[in-house]
Amino acid sequence: MYWNLAHLNPATASQFQWVYGITPMSDLTVIYTSWVVYFVSIVSIRWYMAERTRIDRSHKVLVFYNGSMILCSVYICMTASYSLWQTVNKEGQFFTFCHAVQYARYPQYGGYMFYSMYQYYLIRYYVFLDTVILALRKASACGGKSIPFLHWYQHMFIILMMWSWLQDQSIFGSIATSIISFVQVFKYLYYFCNCTNIKSKWIKSAAVLFQVIQFIVAIALTAYQMSLCPQSNCVLLSASINITMVYMVVKYYENSEGAVATTREHYKRRNSNKNIHTTATV
C-alpha cells in the first residue's frame, strides 16, 4: 500500500484527483478495518463502563470534540459551497452529467469540489467519536441507555457512501457535502452549548429542522439521480442506504414508546433486585 500524502495538501486542492490506492484512506480495506475497530471499541468501552461512573457532559474532552467539529464543519461547508457556487456560475451544465469524468472541462473546475468531499470523507472517521462519547456517557443518541442500531448504521455506512461518491466522481456528491456539513454546524453547536451550559433551545430547534430538510433533500436528490443515471454504482448504493435509513427511522420511532417502557421495567426490576439483595445482606 503506497499513499501519496501530497493529496492531503490544501494548497493543491484545485488539482486534486481521487486515485484508488494512492489517495490516503482510499482503499476499501481501510473502511472495513475501521468498522471492526469501531464495533469492538464501543462494545469494549460499554463493558468497561458498566460498573463505573459515566463522564460528565461538561468534561473538557467533550467540549474540545464538539468545538473541533464545529470548526471542521464550518470550514468544509464554506469550501464546498464556494467551489459549488463557482462551478454553477461558470459551468452550469456540469450538473447535467452523472460523473465528472464525462465532462471535458472537469479538471479545470472539479478539483476543489472533490477535495471538499474528500475532506468530509476523512472527517467521518473522526465522527466515530460520537459513539465513543455516548458509550463513555452511558447514554444513547435519544436519551436511553442503549445505542440504537440506527446510530451504528448511519455512522458506518455514510463513510461507505462518501467513498462511493469519490470513487465514481459523483457530481451530485458535492451538493450533498455542502448540505450535510451545514447541518452539522448546528448539530455540534447544540452539543457544544449543552456541554458548556449555554442556553441553546433555538439552536436545537434549528438543528432538528435542518436535519429534517436534509433528509427530504437527500431522498429527492437520490430520486433525481436515479432518473438521470440509473446504472451508476454510487447512486444505487446511496439509494439503498437512504431507503434503509428511512425504514429504520420509521421503525425506531414506532417502537420508541415500547423501548422506553421496557427500559423503565428493567430499571424497576434491577432496583427491586438490589433492594432484596441489600435486605438479605443486612
XYZ file of C-alpha atoms in Angstrom:
282
model
C 0.000 0.000 0.000
C 1.508 3.318 -1.108
C -0.263 6.550 -0.190
C 0.719 9.868 -1.713
C 0.436 12.317 1.194
C 0.613 15.239 -1.239
C -3.093 14.612 -1.904
C -3.795 15.972 1.594
C -2.209 19.345 0.854
C -4.912 22.074 0.689
C -2.547 24.266 -1.344
C -3.004 21.913 -4.312
C -6.756 21.410 -3.849
C -7.514 22.810 -7.302
C -5.601 19.887 -8.851
C -6.992 17.245 -6.507
C -7.829 13.888 -8.050
C -9.019 10.835 -6.152
C -6.938 7.789 -7.099
C -7.830 4.468 -5.508
C -4.912 3.047 -3.530
C -2.853 6.230 -3.938
C -5.000 8.856 -2.209
C -4.688 8.315 1.577
C -7.553 6.253 3.075
C -8.934 5.429 -0.377
C -8.673 1.640 -0.008
C -11.825 -0.291 0.848
C -9.834 -2.309 3.375
C -9.496 0.900 5.413
C -13.278 1.166 5.679
C -13.765 -2.491 6.588
C -10.985 -2.336 9.180
C -12.449 0.844 10.674
C -15.829 -0.891 11.067
C -14.262 -3.759 13.005
C -12.220 -1.418 15.222
C -15.278 0.811 15.751
C -17.550 -2.059 16.783
C -15.009 -3.779 19.043
C -14.041 -0.460 20.668
C -17.620 0.530 21.508
C -18.505 -2.905 22.885
C -15.314 -2.861 24.981
C -15.969 0.650 26.304
C -19.553 -0.208 27.249
C -18.335 -3.330 29.047
C -15.641 -1.297 30.835
C -18.095 1.447 31.859
C -20.794 -0.963 33.086
C -19.773 -0.634 36.749
C -18.176 2.790 36.527
C -19.447 6.336 36.796
C -20.136 7.952 33.450
C -18.200 11.042 32.415
C -19.901 14.386 32.940
C -21.379 16.223 29.961
C -19.156 19.238 30.700
C -15.982 17.152 30.520
C -13.205 19.007 28.692
C -12.848 16.174 26.165
C -16.481 16.652 25.087
C -16.049 20.419 24.907
C -12.933 20.044 22.743
C -14.500 17.432 20.466
C -17.688 19.394 19.810
C -15.746 22.623 19.347
C -13.398 20.987 16.847
C -16.346 19.509 14.946
C -17.914 22.975 14.657
C -14.704 24.377 13.157
C -14.261 21.428 10.774
C -17.897 21.586 9.648
C -17.754 25.349 9.058
C -14.548 25.007 7.033
C -15.865 22.175 4.862
C -19.221 23.896 4.392
C -17.525 27.111 3.257
C -15.071 25.437 0.876
C -17.670 23.047 -0.558
C -20.276 25.790 -1.006
C -17.784 28.217 -2.571
C -16.491 25.655 -5.079
C -20.068 24.637 -5.855
C -21.092 28.264 -6.406
C -18.119 28.897 -8.684
C -18.928 25.825 -10.754
C -22.637 26.649 -11.064
C -21.848 30.211 -12.176
C -19.253 29.258 -14.769
C -20.248 25.746 -15.802
C -23.946 25.274 -15.044
C -24.264 22.385 -17.486
C -21.773 20.490 -15.315
C -24.726 19.163 -13.296
C -26.412 17.544 -16.269
C -23.774 14.808 -16.092
C -23.613 11.908 -13.637
C -19.852 11.699 -13.254
C -17.172 14.359 -13.500
C -15.058 12.387 -15.973
C -17.873 12.685 -18.530
C -17.340 16.441 -18.619
C -14.405 17.628 -20.714
C -13.631 20.699 -18.581
C -13.828 18.859 -15.276
C -10.081 19.210 -14.450
C -10.477 22.999 -14.526
C -13.374 23.149 -12.055
C -13.650 19.820 -10.262
C -10.574 19.850 -8.025
C -11.924 21.995 -5.189
C -15.301 20.257 -5.273
C -13.846 16.803 -4.825
C -11.231 17.961 -2.349
C -14.067 19.215 -0.113
C -15.803 15.851 -0.456
C -12.540 14.126 0.409
C -12.121 16.289 3.499
C -15.588 15.353 4.671
C -14.864 11.686 3.974
C -11.829 11.891 6.299
C -13.838 13.744 8.944
C -16.338 10.851 9.043
C -13.665 8.675 10.673
C -13.289 11.325 13.378
C -17.078 11.333 13.815
C -16.837 7.757 15.117
C -16.030 9.514 18.407
C -19.745 10.394 18.619
C -20.408 6.805 19.637
C -17.354 6.630 21.889
C -18.722 9.631 23.789
C -22.154 8.008 24.075
C -20.509 4.884 25.479
C -18.491 6.918 27.992
C -21.624 8.850 28.904
C -23.569 5.552 29.237
C -26.320 7.041 27.097
C -27.893 6.773 23.664
C -28.421 9.369 20.948
C -32.027 9.794 22.119
C -31.600 9.688 25.871
C -31.981 5.954 26.502
C -29.457 3.503 27.897
C -28.606 1.586 24.744
C -27.155 2.824 21.460
C -29.781 2.187 18.746
C -28.824 0.241 15.637
C -29.818 3.272 13.543
C -26.928 5.211 15.108
C -24.422 2.427 14.338
C -25.731 2.031 10.797
C -25.607 5.740 9.995
C -22.051 6.204 11.264
C -20.730 3.126 9.483
C -22.432 3.385 6.110
C -22.151 7.129 5.494
C -18.408 6.543 5.196
C -19.040 3.912 2.526
C -21.442 6.243 0.729
C -18.894 9.081 0.751
C -16.256 6.689 -0.571
C -18.544 5.672 -3.455
C -19.132 9.324 -4.386
C -15.398 9.901 -4.603
C -14.655 6.619 -6.356
C -17.326 7.236 -9.027
C -16.626 11.012 -9.066
C -20.261 11.807 -8.402
C -21.036 15.419 -9.267
C -24.091 15.482 -7.005
C -21.968 14.400 -4.050
C -20.633 17.958 -3.879
C -24.160 19.287 -3.293
C -24.766 16.705 -0.579
C -21.462 17.556 1.122
C -22.396 21.248 1.338
C -25.792 20.443 2.845
C -24.568 17.826 5.324
C -21.692 19.970 6.604
C -24.048 22.957 7.017
C -26.443 20.887 9.129
C -23.546 19.539 11.183
C -22.559 23.076 12.195
C -25.854 23.472 14.071
C -25.810 19.919 15.386
C -22.409 20.275 17.044
C -23.091 23.848 18.080
C -26.024 22.499 20.093
C -23.820 19.791 21.636
C -21.165 22.389 22.454
C -23.708 24.659 24.150
C -25.049 21.682 26.067
C -21.531 20.881 27.299
C -20.868 24.445 28.395
C -24.320 25.041 29.956
C -25.251 27.730 27.446
C -28.962 28.079 26.695
C -29.492 26.596 23.253
C -33.187 25.865 22.738
C -33.352 27.747 19.424
C -30.175 26.027 18.208
C -31.699 22.637 18.970
C -34.868 23.589 17.086
C -32.805 24.804 14.123
C -30.683 21.638 14.130
C -33.759 19.392 14.137
C -35.421 21.444 11.379
C -32.314 21.381 9.180
C -31.883 17.632 9.716
C -35.448 17.030 8.551
C -34.841 19.238 5.495
C -31.558 17.411 4.826
C -33.365 14.081 4.963
C -36.024 15.235 2.474
C -33.445 16.779 0.123
C -31.354 13.590 0.255
C -34.327 11.495 -0.849
C -35.262 13.983 -3.600
C -31.667 14.252 -4.829
C -31.288 10.473 -4.880
C -34.545 10.107 -6.823
C -33.364 12.692 -9.378
C -30.023 10.942 -9.770
C -31.796 7.608 -10.254
C -33.710 9.118 -13.172
C -30.575 10.719 -14.641
C -28.064 7.907 -14.181
C -29.841 4.703 -13.068
C -26.809 2.468 -13.686
C -24.419 4.480 -11.510
C -22.944 2.355 -8.705
C -22.727 5.237 -6.235
C -26.328 6.278 -6.930
C -27.578 2.723 -6.401
C -25.629 2.498 -3.145
C -26.906 5.908 -1.964
C -30.478 4.904 -2.807
C -30.125 1.644 -0.881
C -28.683 3.374 2.190
C -31.295 6.160 2.142
C -34.190 3.712 1.745
C -32.989 1.517 4.604
C -32.422 4.586 6.786
C -35.968 5.820 6.124
C -37.286 2.382 7.090
C -35.184 2.255 10.273
C -36.143 5.792 11.310
C -39.840 4.934 10.964
C -39.440 1.648 12.857
C -37.338 3.320 15.535
C -39.966 5.940 16.307
C -42.756 3.373 16.117
C -41.006 1.293 18.771
C -39.706 4.181 20.869
C -42.569 4.099 23.388
C -42.196 0.365 23.828
C -38.465 0.722 24.235
C -38.903 3.366 26.938
C -41.433 1.194 28.766
C -39.099 -1.782 28.583
C -36.263 0.330 29.925
C -38.397 1.508 32.836
C -39.495 -2.018 33.656
C -35.899 -3.160 33.523
C -34.918 -0.273 35.801
C -37.628 -1.204 38.326
C -36.637 -4.864 38.310
C -32.973 -4.002 38.744
C -33.670 -1.705 41.706
C -36.013 -4.275 43.186
C -33.294 -6.914 42.978
C -30.808 -4.538 44.602
C -33.213 -3.876 47.489
C -33.779 -7.584 48.022
C -30.035 -8.204 47.991
C -29.436 -5.370 50.485
C -32.148 -6.650 52.839
C -30.772 -10.181 52.707
C -27.260 -8.916 53.440
C -28.424 -6.909 56.448
